[in-house]
Coordinates of C-alpha atoms in Angstrom, one line a residue:
M1 CA 85.3 27.4 -34.5
N2 CA 82.0 26.1 -33.2
S3 CA 80.7 27.7 -30.0
P4 CA 79.6 25.5 -27.0
G5 CA 76.0 26.5 -27.8
S6 CA 76.2 25.1 -31.3
G7 CA 77.5 21.8 -29.9
T8 CA 74.7 21.7 -27.4
A9 CA 72.1 22.4 -30.0
K10 CA 73.6 19.7 -32.3
L11 CA 73.4 17.2 -29.4
A12 CA 69.8 18.2 -28.7
R13 CA 68.9 17.8 -32.3
G14 CA 70.6 14.4 -32.3
T15 CA 68.8 13.3 -29.1
S16 CA 65.4 14.4 -30.5
L17 CA 66.1 12.5 -33.8
Y18 CA 67.1 9.4 -31.8
V19 CA 63.9 9.5 -29.8
I20 CA 61.8 9.9 -32.9
C21 CA 63.5 7.1 -34.8
V22 CA 63.3 4.7 -31.9
A23 CA 59.6 5.5 -31.6
L24 CA 59.1 4.9 -35.3
A25 CA 61.1 1.6 -35.0
K26 CA 58.8 0.5 -32.3
V27 CA 55.8 1.2 -34.4
L28 CA 57.3 -0.7 -37.3
G29 CA 58.0 -3.5 -34.8
L30 CA 54.3 -3.7 -34.1
V31 CA 53.1 -3.5 -37.7
W32 CA 54.4 -6.9 -38.8
V33 CA 52.3 -8.8 -36.3
I34 CA 49.0 -8.3 -38.2
P35 CA 50.0 -9.6 -41.7
V36 CA 52.4 -12.3 -40.5
T37 CA 49.8 -13.7 -38.1
A38 CA 47.3 -13.8 -40.9
I39 CA 49.8 -15.8 -43.0
I40 CA 51.4 -18.2 -40.6
G41 CA 48.5 -18.6 -38.1
P42 CA 48.6 -19.2 -34.3
T43 CA 50.7 -22.4 -34.6
G44 CA 53.3 -20.5 -36.7
N45 CA 53.2 -17.7 -34.1
G46 CA 54.0 -20.3 -31.4
I47 CA 57.0 -21.6 -33.4
Y48 CA 58.2 -18.0 -34.0
G49 CA 57.9 -17.3 -30.2
N50 CA 59.9 -20.5 -29.3
A51 CA 62.7 -19.4 -31.6
Y52 CA 62.9 -15.9 -30.3
A53 CA 62.7 -17.1 -26.7
V54 CA 66.1 -18.8 -27.1
Y55 CA 67.6 -16.1 -29.3
N56 CA 66.7 -13.2 -27.0
I57 CA 68.8 -14.7 -24.1
L58 CA 71.9 -15.3 -26.3
Q59 CA 71.5 -11.9 -27.9
Q60 CA 71.2 -10.3 -24.4
L61 CA 74.3 -12.0 -23.1
A62 CA 76.3 -11.1 -26.2
T63 CA 75.3 -7.4 -26.6
A64 CA 73.2 -5.8 -23.8
G65 CA 75.0 -3.0 -22.0
F66 CA 77.8 -2.7 -24.5
P67 CA 76.4 0.4 -26.3
L68 CA 75.9 2.1 -23.0
A69 CA 79.4 1.1 -21.7
M70 CA 81.2 2.0 -24.9
G71 CA 79.4 5.3 -25.3
K72 CA 80.1 6.4 -21.7
L73 CA 83.8 5.3 -21.7
I74 CA 84.6 6.8 -25.1
A75 CA 82.9 10.1 -24.3
E76 CA 84.8 10.4 -21.1
R77 CA 88.2 9.6 -22.6
R78 CA 87.5 11.9 -25.6
A79 CA 86.7 14.7 -23.2
R80 CA 90.2 14.2 -21.6
G81 CA 91.9 14.1 -25.0
E82 CA 92.9 10.4 -24.6
R83 CA 92.5 9.4 -28.2
A84 CA 94.7 6.3 -27.9
V85 CA 92.5 5.0 -25.1
V86 CA 89.4 5.6 -27.2
E87 CA 90.9 3.5 -30.0
H88 CA 91.9 0.8 -27.5
I89 CA 88.3 0.7 -26.1
Y90 CA 86.9 0.4 -29.6
R91 CA 89.2 -2.5 -30.7
V92 CA 89.0 -4.5 -27.5
T93 CA 85.2 -4.2 -27.3
M94 CA 84.6 -5.0 -30.9
R95 CA 86.9 -8.0 -30.8
S96 CA 85.1 -9.3 -27.8
L97 CA 81.7 -8.8 -29.4
M98 CA 82.8 -10.7 -32.5
I99 CA 84.0 -13.7 -30.4
F100 CA 80.6 -13.6 -28.5
S101 CA 78.8 -13.4 -31.8
V102 CA 80.4 -16.5 -33.3
C103 CA 80.0 -18.5 -30.0
A104 CA 76.4 -17.6 -29.6
F105 CA 75.6 -18.4 -33.2
A106 CA 77.3 -21.8 -32.9
I107 CA 75.4 -22.6 -29.7
M108 CA 72.1 -21.8 -31.2
W109 CA 72.7 -23.4 -34.6
F110 CA 74.1 -26.7 -33.4
G111 CA 71.9 -26.7 -30.2
A112 CA 68.7 -26.1 -32.1
P113 CA 67.6 -29.8 -31.9
L114 CA 68.1 -29.7 -28.1
F115 CA 66.2 -26.5 -27.7
A116 CA 63.4 -27.8 -29.8
H117 CA 63.3 -31.0 -27.8
M118 CA 62.8 -29.0 -24.6
V119 CA 59.6 -27.3 -26.0
S120 CA 57.7 -30.6 -25.9
L121 CA 59.2 -33.5 -24.0
K122 CA 56.1 -35.6 -24.7
D123 CA 56.1 -35.2 -28.5
S124 CA 59.8 -34.3 -29.1
A125 CA 60.0 -35.6 -32.6
A126 CA 57.2 -33.3 -33.9
S127 CA 58.7 -30.4 -31.9
V128 CA 62.2 -30.9 -33.4
E129 CA 60.7 -31.1 -36.9
Q130 CA 58.7 -27.9 -36.5
N131 CA 61.1 -25.7 -34.4
V132 CA 64.6 -26.4 -35.8
P133 CA 64.2 -24.4 -39.1
S134 CA 63.1 -21.3 -37.2
L135 CA 65.7 -21.7 -34.5
R136 CA 68.5 -21.9 -37.2
A137 CA 67.0 -19.0 -39.2
V138 CA 67.0 -16.7 -36.3
S139 CA 70.5 -17.8 -35.2
L140 CA 71.9 -15.9 -38.2
M141 CA 71.0 -12.6 -36.5
L142 CA 73.6 -13.4 -33.9
L143 CA 76.3 -12.8 -36.6
V144 CA 75.3 -9.2 -37.2
I145 CA 73.5 -7.8 -34.1
P146 CA 76.5 -7.8 -31.8
A147 CA 78.5 -5.8 -34.3
M148 CA 75.6 -3.4 -34.6
S149 CA 75.5 -3.0 -30.9
G150 CA 79.2 -2.1 -30.8
L151 CA 79.0 0.4 -33.6
R152 CA 76.0 2.1 -32.0
G153 CA 78.0 2.5 -28.8
Y154 CA 81.0 3.8 -30.7
L155 CA 79.0 6.4 -32.5
Q156 CA 77.2 7.5 -29.3
G157 CA 80.6 8.0 -27.7
F158 CA 81.4 10.5 -30.4
Q159 CA 77.9 12.1 -30.0
R160 CA 77.0 11.1 -33.6
L161 CA 73.5 10.0 -32.8
E162 CA 72.2 10.2 -36.4
G163 CA 73.7 6.8 -37.3
P164 CA 72.3 4.8 -34.3
A165 CA 68.9 6.6 -34.8
Y166 CA 68.5 5.9 -38.5
S167 CA 69.8 2.4 -38.1
Q168 CA 66.9 1.6 -35.7
T169 CA 64.3 2.6 -38.3
F170 CA 66.3 1.1 -41.2
E171 CA 66.6 -2.2 -39.5
Q172 CA 63.0 -2.5 -38.6
L173 CA 61.8 -1.3 -42.0
F174 CA 63.8 -4.0 -43.9
R175 CA 62.9 -6.6 -41.2
V176 CA 59.2 -6.0 -41.6
I177 CA 59.4 -6.1 -45.4
A178 CA 61.5 -9.3 -45.4
M179 CA 59.2 -11.0 -42.8
V180 CA 56.0 -10.3 -44.6
A181 CA 57.4 -10.9 -48.1
G182 CA 59.2 -14.1 -47.0
A183 CA 56.2 -15.6 -45.3
Y184 CA 54.0 -14.8 -48.2
L185 CA 56.3 -16.3 -50.8
V186 CA 56.9 -19.5 -48.7
V187 CA 53.2 -20.0 -47.9
D188 CA 51.1 -18.6 -50.8
V189 CA 53.5 -18.9 -53.7
W190 CA 55.7 -21.9 -53.0
H191 CA 52.9 -23.6 -50.9
R192 CA 55.1 -24.9 -48.1
D193 CA 53.8 -25.6 -44.6
R194 CA 52.4 -22.3 -43.3
A195 CA 53.4 -22.9 -39.7
V196 CA 56.8 -24.5 -40.0
Y197 CA 58.3 -22.8 -43.1
G198 CA 56.2 -19.6 -42.8
A199 CA 57.6 -19.1 -39.3
A200 CA 61.1 -19.8 -40.5
A201 CA 60.8 -17.3 -43.3
A202 CA 59.4 -14.7 -40.8
T203 CA 62.3 -15.2 -38.4
F204 CA 64.8 -15.0 -41.3
G205 CA 63.5 -11.5 -41.9
G206 CA 65.3 -10.4 -38.6
F207 CA 68.6 -11.3 -40.2
V208 CA 67.8 -9.2 -43.3
G209 CA 66.9 -6.2 -41.2
G210 CA 70.0 -6.6 -39.0
L211 CA 72.2 -6.8 -42.1
A212 CA 70.7 -3.6 -43.5
G213 CA 71.1 -1.8 -40.2
L214 CA 74.8 -2.9 -39.9
I215 CA 75.6 -1.7 -43.4
L216 CA 74.1 1.8 -42.5
L217 CA 76.1 1.9 -39.3
V218 CA 79.3 1.0 -41.1
A219 CA 78.7 3.9 -43.5
F220 CA 78.3 6.3 -40.6
A221 CA 81.4 4.9 -38.8
I222 CA 83.8 5.0 -41.8
P223 CA 84.6 8.7 -41.6
I224 CA 85.5 8.4 -37.9
R225 CA 87.5 5.3 -38.4
R226 CA 89.6 6.9 -41.2
R227 CA 90.5 9.6 -38.7
E228 CA 91.0 7.5 -35.6
R229 CA 92.4 4.2 -37.0
P230 CA 96.0 5.4 -37.8
L231 CA 96.5 6.5 -34.2
G232 CA 96.6 2.9 -32.9
Y233 CA 96.6 2.3 -29.2
D234 CA 100.3 1.9 -28.4
E235 CA 100.2 5.0 -26.1
S236 CA 97.2 3.6 -24.1
P237 CA 98.3 3.1 -20.5
F238 CA 95.8 0.2 -20.1
R239 CA 96.1 -3.4 -20.9
S240 CA 93.3 -5.1 -22.8
R241 CA 92.0 -6.9 -19.8
H242 CA 91.8 -3.6 -17.9
I243 CA 89.7 -2.2 -20.8
L244 CA 87.4 -5.2 -20.6
R245 CA 87.0 -4.8 -16.9
M246 CA 86.0 -1.2 -17.3
V247 CA 83.4 -2.1 -20.0
Y248 CA 81.9 -5.0 -18.0
R249 CA 81.7 -2.9 -14.8
I250 CA 79.1 -0.8 -16.7
A251 CA 77.6 -3.4 -19.0
L252 CA 77.1 -6.2 -16.5
P253 CA 74.2 -4.7 -14.4
V254 CA 72.4 -3.7 -17.6
S255 CA 72.9 -7.2 -19.1
L256 CA 71.6 -8.9 -15.9
G257 CA 68.6 -6.6 -15.7
G258 CA 67.8 -7.2 -19.3
L259 CA 68.0 -11.0 -18.9
V260 CA 64.8 -11.2 -16.8
V261 CA 62.3 -10.8 -19.6
P262 CA 64.1 -13.2 -22.0
I263 CA 64.4 -15.8 -19.3
A264 CA 60.7 -15.4 -18.4
N265 CA 59.9 -15.9 -22.1
L266 CA 62.1 -19.0 -22.2
V267 CA 60.4 -20.3 -19.1
D268 CA 57.0 -20.0 -20.9
S269 CA 58.5 -21.6 -24.1
W270 CA 59.7 -24.6 -22.2
T271 CA 56.8 -25.0 -19.8
V272 CA 53.5 -23.8 -21.4
T273 CA 53.5 -26.4 -24.2
N274 CA 54.7 -29.2 -21.9
L275 CA 52.1 -28.4 -19.2
L276 CA 49.3 -27.9 -21.6
Q277 CA 50.0 -31.4 -23.0
A278 CA 50.1 -32.7 -19.5
S279 CA 46.6 -31.2 -19.1
G280 CA 45.3 -33.2 -22.0
E281 CA 45.9 -31.0 -25.0
S282 CA 47.5 -32.3 -28.2
Y283 CA 50.9 -31.0 -29.3
A284 CA 49.3 -29.0 -32.1
Q285 CA 46.7 -27.4 -29.8
A286 CA 49.3 -26.6 -27.2
V287 CA 51.6 -24.8 -29.7
A288 CA 48.7 -22.9 -31.1
N289 CA 47.6 -21.7 -27.6
Y290 CA 51.2 -20.8 -26.8
G291 CA 51.3 -18.7 -30.0
I292 CA 48.0 -16.9 -29.0
L293 CA 49.4 -16.2 -25.6
T294 CA 52.8 -14.8 -26.7
R295 CA 52.2 -13.2 -30.1
Q296 CA 48.7 -11.9 -29.5
A297 CA 47.6 -11.5 -25.9
M298 CA 50.9 -10.7 -24.2
Y299 CA 52.0 -8.6 -27.1
L300 CA 49.1 -6.3 -26.6
V301 CA 49.2 -6.3 -22.8
M302 CA 52.8 -5.1 -22.9
L303 CA 52.3 -2.2 -25.4
P304 CA 52.2 0.5 -22.7
M305 CA 55.8 -0.5 -21.8
S306 CA 57.0 1.6 -24.8
F307 CA 55.7 4.7 -23.1
A308 CA 57.1 3.6 -19.7
Y309 CA 60.5 3.2 -21.4
A310 CA 60.4 6.8 -22.7
I311 CA 59.5 8.1 -19.2
G312 CA 62.2 6.0 -17.6
V313 CA 64.9 7.3 -20.0
S314 CA 63.9 10.9 -19.2
V315 CA 63.8 10.5 -15.4
L316 CA 67.1 8.7 -14.9
P317 CA 69.3 11.8 -15.5
S318 CA 66.9 14.0 -13.5
V319 CA 67.2 11.6 -10.5
S320 CA 70.9 11.4 -10.8
A321 CA 71.2 15.2 -10.9
A322 CA 69.0 15.6 -7.9
K323 CA 71.0 13.1 -6.0
A324 CA 74.3 14.7 -7.0
K325 CA 73.0 18.1 -5.8
R326 CA 71.6 16.5 -2.6
S327 CA 68.3 18.2 -3.3
Q328 CA 65.7 16.1 -1.5
A329 CA 62.9 18.4 -2.8
D330 CA 63.8 17.8 -6.4
L331 CA 64.2 14.1 -5.8
Q332 CA 60.7 13.9 -4.2
M333 CA 59.2 15.9 -7.0
N334 CA 60.9 13.9 -9.8
I335 CA 59.9 10.5 -8.4
T336 CA 56.3 11.4 -7.6
F337 CA 55.8 13.2 -10.9
T338 CA 57.2 10.2 -12.8
L339 CA 54.9 7.8 -11.1
R340 CA 51.9 10.0 -11.8
T341 CA 52.8 10.3 -15.4
M342 CA 53.1 6.5 -15.7
F343 CA 49.8 6.0 -14.0
L344 CA 48.2 8.6 -16.3
M345 CA 49.0 6.5 -19.4
S346 CA 49.0 2.9 -18.0
F347 CA 45.6 3.0 -16.3
P348 CA 43.5 4.0 -19.4
T349 CA 45.3 1.6 -21.7
S350 CA 44.8 -1.3 -19.3
A351 CA 41.1 -0.3 -19.0
A352 CA 40.8 -0.3 -22.8
L353 CA 42.4 -3.7 -23.1
F354 CA 40.1 -5.1 -20.3
V355 CA 36.9 -3.9 -21.9
L356 CA 37.7 -3.9 -25.6
S357 CA 39.8 -7.1 -25.8
R358 CA 37.3 -8.7 -28.3
P359 CA 37.2 -5.9 -30.9
I360 CA 40.9 -5.3 -30.5
N361 CA 41.7 -8.9 -31.1
L362 CA 39.2 -9.2 -34.0
A363 CA 40.4 -6.0 -35.7
L364 CA 44.1 -6.8 -35.5
F365 CA 44.2 -10.6 -35.9
G366 CA 40.8 -11.6 -37.3
T367 CA 40.0 -13.8 -34.4
T368 CA 38.6 -13.6 -30.8
A369 CA 40.8 -16.4 -29.5
G370 CA 42.9 -15.1 -26.7
S371 CA 40.5 -12.2 -25.8
N372 CA 39.9 -13.7 -22.4
I373 CA 43.6 -13.8 -21.7
I374 CA 43.9 -10.1 -22.7
S375 CA 41.0 -9.1 -20.4
T376 CA 42.2 -11.2 -17.4
V377 CA 45.8 -9.8 -17.4
S378 CA 45.1 -6.4 -18.8
F379 CA 46.3 -4.6 -15.6
M380 CA 49.7 -6.5 -15.8
S381 CA 50.9 -3.5 -17.9
I382 CA 50.5 -1.2 -14.9
F383 CA 52.8 -3.3 -12.7
A384 CA 55.2 -4.0 -15.6
S385 CA 55.5 -0.2 -16.3
M386 CA 55.9 0.5 -12.6
E387 CA 58.7 -2.1 -12.4
L388 CA 60.5 -0.5 -15.4
I389 CA 60.1 3.1 -14.1
S390 CA 61.3 2.2 -10.6
T391 CA 64.3 0.3 -12.1
Y392 CA 65.4 3.5 -13.8
V393 CA 64.9 5.5 -10.6
L394 CA 67.0 3.1 -8.7
Q395 CA 69.7 3.2 -11.3
G396 CA 69.6 7.0 -11.0
L397 CA 70.1 6.6 -7.3
G398 CA 73.2 4.4 -8.0
K399 CA 71.6 1.1 -6.9
M400 CA 72.3 -0.9 -10.0
Y401 CA 71.9 -4.4 -8.7
R402 CA 68.9 -4.0 -6.4
P403 CA 66.3 -4.0 -9.2
V404 CA 68.1 -7.0 -10.8
R405 CA 67.6 -8.9 -7.5
N406 CA 63.9 -7.9 -7.3
M407 CA 63.3 -8.9 -10.9
F408 CA 64.8 -12.3 -10.4
L409 CA 62.7 -12.8 -7.3
G410 CA 59.6 -12.0 -9.4
L411 CA 60.8 -14.4 -12.1
G412 CA 61.2 -17.2 -9.5
I413 CA 57.6 -16.7 -8.3
K414 CA 56.4 -16.6 -12.0
T415 CA 58.1 -19.9 -12.7
V416 CA 56.6 -21.7 -9.7
L417 CA 53.1 -20.3 -10.4
N418 CA 53.4 -21.4 -14.1
F419 CA 53.3 -25.0 -12.9
A420 CA 50.5 -24.5 -10.4
L421 CA 48.2 -22.3 -12.5
I422 CA 48.6 -24.0 -15.9
L423 CA 47.9 -27.4 -14.4
S424 CA 45.0 -26.2 -12.3
L425 CA 43.3 -24.0 -15.0
H426 CA 44.2 -26.3 -17.9
S427 CA 44.9 -23.2 -20.0
A428 CA 47.6 -20.9 -21.1
L429 CA 45.8 -18.2 -19.1
G430 CA 47.7 -19.7 -16.1
A431 CA 51.1 -18.5 -17.6
A432 CA 49.7 -15.0 -18.1
L433 CA 48.4 -14.8 -14.5
A434 CA 51.8 -16.1 -13.2
T435 CA 53.6 -13.4 -15.1
T436 CA 51.2 -10.8 -13.6
F437 CA 51.9 -12.0 -10.0
G438 CA 55.7 -11.9 -10.8
Y439 CA 55.5 -8.3 -11.9
I440 CA 53.4 -7.3 -8.9
V441 CA 56.0 -8.7 -6.5
S442 CA 59.1 -7.2 -8.3
S443 CA 57.4 -3.8 -8.8
L444 CA 56.4 -3.5 -5.2
L445 CA 59.9 -4.5 -4.0
N446 CA 61.3 -1.9 -6.4
V447 CA 59.0 0.8 -5.0
A448 CA 60.0 -0.1 -1.4
A449 CA 63.7 0.2 -2.5
V450 CA 63.0 3.7 -4.0
R451 CA 61.5 4.8 -0.7
K452 CA 64.5 3.4 1.3
Y453 CA 67.4 4.6 -0.9
G454 CA 65.9 7.8 -2.1
Q455 CA 64.6 8.7 1.4
V456 CA 61.4 9.9 -0.2
R457 CA 57.9 9.7 1.2
F458 CA 54.8 9.0 -0.9
S459 CA 51.7 6.9 -0.7
L460 CA 51.4 4.6 -3.8
R461 CA 47.7 4.1 -3.1
R462 CA 47.1 7.8 -3.0
L463 CA 49.0 8.4 -6.2
M464 CA 47.0 5.7 -8.0
R465 CA 43.6 6.5 -6.6
P466 CA 42.5 9.4 -9.0
F467 CA 43.7 7.6 -12.1
F468 CA 42.0 4.3 -11.0
R469 CA 38.7 6.1 -10.4
S470 CA 38.9 7.9 -13.7
A471 CA 39.8 4.7 -15.6
L472 CA 37.0 2.8 -13.9
V473 CA 34.4 5.4 -15.1
A474 CA 36.0 5.4 -18.5
A475 CA 35.8 1.6 -18.6
I476 CA 32.1 1.7 -17.9
A477 CA 31.6 4.2 -20.7
M478 CA 33.6 2.1 -23.1
F479 CA 31.6 -1.0 -22.1
G480 CA 28.3 0.8 -22.8
A481 CA 29.5 2.1 -26.2
D482 CA 31.0 -1.3 -27.2
Y483 CA 27.9 -3.2 -26.0
G484 CA 25.5 -1.0 -28.0
L485 CA 27.7 -1.0 -31.2
G486 CA 28.3 -4.7 -30.9
R487 CA 24.6 -5.5 -31.0
L488 CA 24.1 -3.1 -33.8
L489 CA 27.1 -4.0 -36.0
Y490 CA 27.8 -7.7 -35.3
A491 CA 29.0 -9.3 -38.5
G492 CA 30.9 -12.5 -37.6
H493 CA 34.6 -13.0 -38.1
G494 CA 35.1 -12.2 -41.8
V495 CA 36.1 -9.0 -43.5
A496 CA 32.8 -7.4 -42.5
G497 CA 33.4 -8.5 -38.9
R498 CA 36.8 -7.0 -38.8
L499 CA 35.5 -3.7 -40.2
A500 CA 32.7 -3.7 -37.6
A501 CA 35.3 -4.4 -34.9
V502 CA 37.4 -1.4 -36.1
I503 CA 34.4 0.9 -35.8
E504 CA 33.6 -0.4 -32.3
L505 CA 37.2 0.1 -31.3
V506 CA 37.5 3.7 -32.6
V507 CA 34.1 4.8 -31.2
A508 CA 34.2 3.1 -27.8
G509 CA 37.9 3.9 -27.4
G510 CA 37.3 7.5 -28.3
V511 CA 34.5 7.8 -25.8
G512 CA 36.6 6.2 -23.1
A513 CA 39.6 8.5 -23.8
M514 CA 37.4 11.7 -23.6
V515 CA 35.8 10.6 -20.4
Y516 CA 39.1 9.7 -18.8
L517 CA 40.9 12.9 -19.8
L518 CA 37.9 15.0 -18.6
L519 CA 37.9 13.3 -15.2
V520 CA 41.7 13.5 -14.7
A521 CA 41.8 17.1 -15.8
R522 CA 39.0 18.1 -13.5
S523 CA 40.4 16.2 -10.6
G524 CA 43.4 18.5 -10.4
V525 CA 45.7 15.6 -9.7
M526 CA 48.1 17.1 -12.4
T527 CA 48.8 20.6 -13.4
E528 CA 48.8 21.9 -16.9
E529 CA 52.6 22.2 -16.7
E530 CA 52.9 18.6 -15.6
F531 CA 50.7 17.5 -18.5
R532 CA 53.0 19.3 -20.9
S533 CA 56.0 17.5 -19.4
V534 CA 54.6 14.1 -20.5
P535 CA 57.0 12.7 -23.1
G536 CA 55.7 12.7 -26.7
V537 CA 52.1 13.8 -26.2
G538 CA 52.5 16.4 -23.5
K539 CA 51.8 19.4 -25.7
Y540 CA 48.4 18.0 -26.7
L541 CA 47.5 16.9 -23.2
G542 CA 48.4 20.3 -21.8
K543 CA 46.0 22.0 -24.3
M544 CA 43.2 19.6 -23.5
A545 CA 43.8 19.9 -19.7
R546 CA 43.5 23.7 -20.0
R547 CA 40.1 23.4 -21.8
L548 CA 38.7 20.7 -19.5
R549 CA 39.9 21.8 -16.1
K550 CA 37.5 23.2 -13.4
P551 CA 37.0 26.9 -13.2
P552 CA 38.9 28.5 -10.3
R553 CA 37.2 28.5 -6.9
R554 CA 35.8 31.7 -5.3
P555 CA 38.2 33.4 -2.9
G556 CA 38.2 31.7 0.5
T557 CA 37.0 28.4 -0.7
E558 CA 40.3 26.8 -1.8
R559 CA 41.2 23.4 -0.3
L560 CA 44.7 22.4 0.5
R561 CA 45.8 19.6 -1.7
K562 CA 47.4 16.6 0.1
Y563 CA 51.0 15.9 -0.9
P564 CA 51.3 12.3 -2.1

């Protein structure tokens, strides 16, 4: 018989494996951008972005929140020994997901001409011809992703995290291979239109990856289903509608919160091209600029969100536990430490994007187009990360709908500013600035809600100040290194130019990182133990902080540190 300790160790190993596989999946999700952009070009990227803008909303409606809800409910009922209820939850939820899956697929497949028409009202014929193949290719994912979502929740309820973990990496691996290989075959071997059919081949890769992930999840679920299926659910005291109500009570806030980013992307998809055409650009120019905005500039600006997600996942149970124990000191400590950790990572990445946008863009995509957008909105990632972190904190405090309200308020501001800024600036830069203002509003509203409902006191300005100062000095150091290397190594936009950009990026980025870490470590804003608590890289940051920190003061000269 297994001891409780062995079960805890098994769960810890499963959790660690899940975090590693999710991180690897995110890395693989970034890898495809470079080769696919080289094959299908900025116009193809724009078509790809338009297809996913519609897909992400339907996918969010059909699946988001279900893994969390299933995992929570199944784990609770298993702990009580209610196996019939567990089986009932599984069957009702999977049946509902299949219905949503087919409905969402039909909406996207048959509605593709309408969605494509909305992209460009002025040149709808060209828009329909270009966008419909990609819209229909990506709609196939809606036949497999909801089932994957349900099976992940089911396995998580049984604390079998290996299947959901491996499926994340498995899905992304096959997706990247299919995207790159498909785009290459269509464009370079079969010589079809690189933008239209190259983008369609790339979007079809998502279906291939989803199918591979589903097959793996089914393989992990089969042993459990052989044991649980014969039980049936005749002894379940609940009716199916009651089961659905329990699932939706948990899943709905998650789904609504997750809808904000897809809706913002859809707003851009349906407004940027139309407004750029109204400003005088041709349809082809507008789509290309939309592709640069979404697949290059915004993609890079939002990279720090992956780290913010890891911090948020780790802080949510800590906040919940502190609230349950009614420990105000623990709550204060967890919230302020989380914000400092987020600022520690988001300020230097934003500074690097601001100063090194040209070599980053040239090294990754072989072009400098969109570099001005990256620089202008580089600090968006700070507010986007703060919004995400504060959302998790509010959920830990039991305020599930308050961050949803704040995010939709930010979305409303972003939509209004899209029209004002794109038409006044005559550039896709207006959409990026509008998104930044939306994140600023929603993140500040979230922070105000954290103060109110958590009854914690902290100064956001005081928390940010040491990281801002360190990032500012690091930005100056990176600018100097990049300027000197740029004059020395400039080699145009070819292969030699990309190699020179990589050298600039590595050297200037390394200089900036060392300067930033030195200043933060010597400022004393974070202790060595706090550095070590940073998810993923804490061990290395702790060692570096110990080496770089100031020597201790002489007795009698210590200064009291202000509490944030």
